Amino acid sequence: MSLPPDEGTLNSLIGQTVKALREKSGLSMRELARRSGVSQPFLSQIERGVSAPSMVTTYRLAEALDVLPGALLPAPATSQVTVVRSGEGRSIPVANRPDAATGRALLLQPSNPLEIIDYRIEPDQYIEEWFQLAGDLAVYLVSGVLDVEVEGLPTVRLHPGDLLGHPASLRHRWLLVDNQPAHALLAIAHAPEGAVRRPPART
């Protein structure tokens, strides 16, 4: 049984993948940075394997390259059955800041439009990043209390056992309640690779 790559090796593989997809799309680093809203210096760090992309950066790069988010990660061994054991799955911060909450990618594969992320959010961790992407999502709360803000709509408070679903193209974010920990599962059905994936422009 082969061991998964260490963090440094994984970052290098992700960087190589991003660079290869960028070059395949005929984009300069400057143009990809412009399309994704990621600064060119940070994009250079990602391609060189110096820095790892956060969840929001992964989504932005995937959208700009018109691929599924999982396409930016090294491909796992091919199998019709996926098993992710406790403690396995790549940890990806929600934002590019040291106090960002981290999600564990249970399902995030190059050719699979279904994504499942396990979030165990601790007090004082940053979770309030706004997200907006093509597809549909659902969040299921395992424990704790979580507020979900969808721009232009009333805030929804989730309790254990509650599920909320909405188009991922609606700008949204999560908030802890009373700075208490929460455990949530996020499932996203992304638009198929190669489809028109950009969410509606904000007005």
PDB file of C-alpha atoms in Angstrom, residues 12-151:
ATOM      1  CA  SER A  12       4.397  20.837  -5.725  1.00  0.00           C
ATOM      2  CA  LEU A  13       2.039  18.471  -7.581  1.00  0.00           C
ATOM      3  CA  ILE A  14      -0.828  20.962  -7.299  1.00  0.00           C
ATOM      4  CA  GLY A  15       1.421  23.726  -8.611  1.00  0.00           C
ATOM      5  CA  GLN A  16       2.489  21.602 -11.576  1.00  0.00           C
ATOM      6  CA  THR A  17      -1.152  20.798 -12.326  1.00  0.00           C
ATOM      7  CA  VAL A  18      -2.243  24.452 -12.193  1.00  0.00           C
ATOM      8  CA  LYS A  19       0.633  25.461 -14.479  1.00  0.00           C
ATOM      9  CA  ALA A  20      -0.116  22.653 -16.954  1.00  0.00           C
ATOM     10  CA  LEU A  21      -3.818  23.569 -17.101  1.00  0.00           C
ATOM     11  CA  ARG A  22      -2.971  27.247 -17.526  1.00  0.00           C
ATOM     12  CA  GLU A  23      -0.591  26.531 -20.393  1.00  0.00           C
ATOM     13  CA  LYS A  24      -3.082  24.122 -21.982  1.00  0.00           C
ATOM     14  CA  SER A  25      -5.655  26.934 -21.918  1.00  0.00           C
ATOM     15  CA  GLY A  26      -3.169  29.294 -23.567  1.00  0.00           C
ATOM     16  CA  LEU A  27      -3.282  31.721 -20.646  1.00  0.00           C
ATOM     17  CA  SER A  28      -0.400  33.754 -19.335  1.00  0.00           C
ATOM     18  CA  MET A  29       0.082  33.867 -15.588  1.00  0.00           C
ATOM     19  CA  ARG A  30      -1.040  37.501 -15.640  1.00  0.00           C
ATOM     20  CA  GLU A  31      -4.263  36.632 -17.501  1.00  0.00           C
ATOM     21  CA  LEU A  32      -5.123  33.732 -15.191  1.00  0.00           C
ATOM     22  CA  ALA A  33      -4.506  35.994 -12.207  1.00  0.00           C
ATOM     23  CA  ARG A  34      -6.862  38.581 -13.702  1.00  0.00           C
ATOM     24  CA  ARG A  35      -9.617  36.072 -14.497  1.00  0.00           C
ATOM     25  CA  SER A  36      -9.454  34.361 -11.124  1.00  0.00           C
ATOM     26  CA  GLY A  37      -8.968  37.432  -8.951  1.00  0.00           C
ATOM     27  CA  VAL A  38      -5.831  35.843  -7.465  1.00  0.00           C
ATOM     28  CA  SER A  39      -2.758  38.070  -7.283  1.00  0.00           C
ATOM     29  CA  GLN A  40      -0.007  37.198  -9.751  1.00  0.00           C
ATOM     30  CA  PRO A  41       2.680  36.858  -7.037  1.00  0.00           C
ATOM     31  CA  PHE A  42       0.498  34.400  -5.097  1.00  0.00           C
ATOM     32  CA  LEU A  43      -0.329  32.472  -8.288  1.00  0.00           C
ATOM     33  CA  SER A  44       3.407  32.203  -8.946  1.00  0.00           C
ATOM     34  CA  GLN A  45       3.900  30.798  -5.440  1.00  0.00           C
ATOM     35  CA  ILE A  46       1.171  28.209  -6.065  1.00  0.00           C
ATOM     36  CA  GLU A  47       2.684  27.105  -9.384  1.00  0.00           C
ATOM     37  CA  ARG A  48       6.116  26.771  -7.760  1.00  0.00           C
ATOM     38  CA  GLY A  49       4.679  24.709  -4.904  1.00  0.00           C
ATOM     39  CA  VAL A  50       5.666  27.315  -2.326  1.00  0.00           C
ATOM     40  CA  SER A  51       2.067  27.988  -1.241  1.00  0.00           C
ATOM     41  CA  ALA A  52      -1.092  25.901  -1.289  1.00  0.00           C
ATOM     42  CA  PRO A  53      -4.398  27.350  -2.550  1.00  0.00           C
ATOM     43  CA  SER A  54      -7.216  27.820  -0.060  1.00  0.00           C
ATOM     44  CA  MET A  55     -10.710  26.562  -0.820  1.00  0.00           C
ATOM     45  CA  VAL A  56     -11.856  29.926  -2.181  1.00  0.00           C
ATOM     46  CA  THR A  57      -8.719  30.191  -4.347  1.00  0.00           C
ATOM     47  CA  THR A  58      -9.217  26.641  -5.633  1.00  0.00           C
ATOM     48  CA  TYR A  59     -12.758  27.502  -6.716  1.00  0.00           C
ATOM     49  CA  ARG A  60     -11.631  30.719  -8.418  1.00  0.00           C
ATOM     50  CA  LEU A  61      -8.803  29.033 -10.308  1.00  0.00           C
ATOM     51  CA  ALA A  62     -11.019  26.127 -11.376  1.00  0.00           C
ATOM     52  CA  GLU A  63     -13.679  28.530 -12.645  1.00  0.00           C
ATOM     53  CA  ALA A  64     -11.118  30.597 -14.568  1.00  0.00           C
ATOM     54  CA  LEU A  65      -9.645  27.426 -16.119  1.00  0.00           C
ATOM     55  CA  ASP A  66     -13.134  25.949 -16.760  1.00  0.00           C
ATOM     56  CA  VAL A  67     -12.388  22.702 -14.923  1.00  0.00           C
ATOM     57  CA  LEU A  68     -13.781  20.993 -11.846  1.00  0.00           C
ATOM     58  CA  PRO A  69     -12.059  21.993  -8.572  1.00  0.00           C
ATOM     59  CA  GLY A  70     -10.838  18.424  -8.124  1.00  0.00           C
ATOM     60  CA  ALA A  71      -8.927  18.712 -11.412  1.00  0.00           C
ATOM     61  CA  LEU A  72      -6.407  20.934  -9.619  1.00  0.00           C
ATOM     62  CA  LEU A  73      -5.474  18.124  -7.232  1.00  0.00           C
ATOM     63  CA  PRO A  74      -3.378  15.041  -8.027  1.00  0.00           C
ATOM     64  CA  ALA A  75      -5.548  12.251  -9.407  1.00  0.00           C
ATOM     65  CA  PRO A  76      -6.128   9.347  -6.977  1.00  0.00           C
ATOM     66  CA  ALA A  77      -5.782   5.730  -8.025  1.00  0.00           C
ATOM     67  CA  THR A  78      -8.561   4.811 -10.468  1.00  0.00           C
ATOM     68  CA  SER A  79     -11.369   2.814  -8.858  1.00  0.00           C
ATOM     69  CA  GLN A  80     -15.153   2.566  -9.088  1.00  0.00           C
ATOM     70  CA  VAL A  81     -15.327   2.593  -5.289  1.00  0.00           C
ATOM     71  CA  THR A  82     -13.965   5.443  -3.158  1.00  0.00           C
ATOM     72  CA  VAL A  83     -13.149   4.832   0.504  1.00  0.00           C
ATOM     73  CA  VAL A  84     -11.867   7.658   2.702  1.00  0.00           C
ATOM     74  CA  ARG A  85     -10.865   6.512   6.169  1.00  0.00           C
ATOM     75  CA  SER A  86     -11.079   8.602   9.319  1.00  0.00           C
ATOM     76  CA  GLY A  87      -8.231  11.099   9.298  1.00  0.00           C
ATOM     77  CA  GLU A  88      -7.688  10.820   5.540  1.00  0.00           C
ATOM     78  CA  GLY A  89      -8.524  13.503   2.986  1.00  0.00           C
ATOM     79  CA  ARG A  90      -6.610  16.661   2.144  1.00  0.00           C
ATOM     80  CA  SER A  91      -7.045  19.548   4.587  1.00  0.00           C
ATOM     81  CA  ILE A  92      -7.837  22.814   2.798  1.00  0.00           C
ATOM     82  CA  PRO A  93      -8.315  26.167   4.590  1.00  0.00           C
ATOM     83  CA  VAL A  94     -11.364  28.196   3.571  1.00  0.00           C
ATOM     84  CA  ALA A  95      -9.280  31.349   3.043  1.00  0.00           C
ATOM     85  CA  ASN A  96      -5.685  32.493   2.681  1.00  0.00           C
ATOM     86  CA  ARG A  97      -5.162  33.541   6.304  1.00  0.00           C
ATOM     87  CA  PRO A  98      -3.566  31.756   9.274  1.00  0.00           C
ATOM     88  CA  ASP A  99      -6.716  31.621  11.414  1.00  0.00           C
ATOM     89  CA  ALA A 100      -8.933  30.169   8.673  1.00  0.00           C
ATOM     90  CA  ALA A 101     -11.055  27.120   9.457  1.00  0.00           C
ATOM     91  CA  THR A 102      -9.970  24.005   7.587  1.00  0.00           C
ATOM     92  CA  GLY A 103     -12.125  21.535   5.694  1.00  0.00           C
ATOM     93  CA  ARG A 104     -11.220  17.883   5.096  1.00  0.00           C
ATOM     94  CA  ALA A 105     -11.884  16.910   1.492  1.00  0.00           C
ATOM     95  CA  LEU A 106     -13.734  13.592   1.676  1.00  0.00           C
ATOM     96  CA  LEU A 107     -14.541  13.667  -2.035  1.00  0.00           C
ATOM     97  CA  LEU A 108     -12.728  16.044  -4.392  1.00  0.00           C
ATOM     98  CA  GLN A 109     -11.646  14.287  -7.574  1.00  0.00           C
ATOM     99  CA  PRO A 110     -10.637  15.456 -11.069  1.00  0.00           C
ATOM    100  CA  SER A 111     -13.589  14.007 -13.022  1.00  0.00           C
ATOM    101  CA  ASN A 112     -16.291  13.891 -10.342  1.00  0.00           C
ATOM    102  CA  PRO A 113     -18.697  16.880 -10.158  1.00  0.00           C
ATOM    103  CA  LEU A 114     -19.709  15.838  -6.628  1.00  0.00           C
ATOM    104  CA  GLU A 115     -17.654  17.361  -3.813  1.00  0.00           C
ATOM    105  CA  ILE A 116     -17.984  16.584  -0.094  1.00  0.00           C
ATOM    106  CA  ILE A 117     -16.066  18.523   2.565  1.00  0.00           C
ATOM    107  CA  ASP A 118     -16.057  17.845   6.319  1.00  0.00           C
ATOM    108  CA  TYR A 119     -15.780  21.025   8.406  1.00  0.00           C
ATOM    109  CA  ARG A 120     -15.000  20.910  12.132  1.00  0.00           C
ATOM    110  CA  ILE A 121     -14.980  24.583  13.052  1.00  0.00           C
ATOM    111  CA  GLU A 122     -13.390  25.670  16.311  1.00  0.00           C
ATOM    112  CA  PRO A 123     -14.012  28.924  18.229  1.00  0.00           C
ATOM    113  CA  ASP A 124     -12.008  31.908  16.944  1.00  0.00           C
ATOM    114  CA  GLN A 125     -11.386  30.242  13.571  1.00  0.00           C
ATOM    115  CA  TYR A 126     -12.244  32.341  10.519  1.00  0.00           C
ATOM    116  CA  ILE A 127     -15.186  30.878   8.596  1.00  0.00           C
ATOM    117  CA  GLU A 128     -16.930  34.023   7.329  1.00  0.00           C
ATOM    118  CA  GLU A 129     -15.508  33.964   3.782  1.00  0.00           C
ATOM    119  CA  TRP A 130     -18.098  34.688   1.083  1.00  0.00           C
ATOM    120  CA  PHE A 131     -18.440  32.006  -1.607  1.00  0.00           C
ATOM    121  CA  GLN A 132     -20.130  31.993  -5.006  1.00  0.00           C
ATOM    122  CA  LEU A 133     -19.736  29.312  -7.676  1.00  0.00           C
ATOM    123  CA  ALA A 134     -21.691  27.411 -10.300  1.00  0.00           C
ATOM    124  CA  GLY A 135     -23.701  24.364  -9.214  1.00  0.00           C
ATOM    125  CA  ASP A 136     -25.858  23.410  -6.244  1.00  0.00           C
ATOM    126  CA  LEU A 137     -24.949  22.783  -2.623  1.00  0.00           C
ATOM    127  CA  ALA A 138     -26.300  21.421   0.628  1.00  0.00           C
ATOM    128  CA  VAL A 139     -24.955  21.800   4.158  1.00  0.00           C
ATOM    129  CA  TYR A 140     -25.836  19.283   6.879  1.00  0.00           C
ATOM    130  CA  LEU A 141     -25.098  20.221  10.486  1.00  0.00           C
ATOM    131  CA  VAL A 142     -23.754  17.364  12.604  1.00  0.00           C
ATOM    132  CA  SER A 143     -23.221  19.301  15.843  1.00  0.00           C
ATOM    133  CA  GLY A 144     -23.215  22.838  17.211  1.00  0.00           C
ATOM    134  CA  VAL A 145     -25.181  25.771  15.812  1.00  0.00           C
ATOM    135  CA  LEU A 146     -24.433  27.507  12.510  1.00  0.00           C
ATOM    136  CA  ASP A 147     -25.871  30.586  10.816  1.00  0.00           C
ATOM    137  CA  VAL A 148     -25.966  30.551   7.016  1.00  0.00           C
ATOM    138  CA  GLU A 149     -26.211  33.895   5.250  1.00  0.00           C
ATOM    139  CA  VAL A 150     -27.387  33.914   1.640  1.00  0.00           C
ATOM    140  CA  GLU A 151     -27.086  37.389   0.166  1.00  0.00           C
TER     141      GLU A 151
END
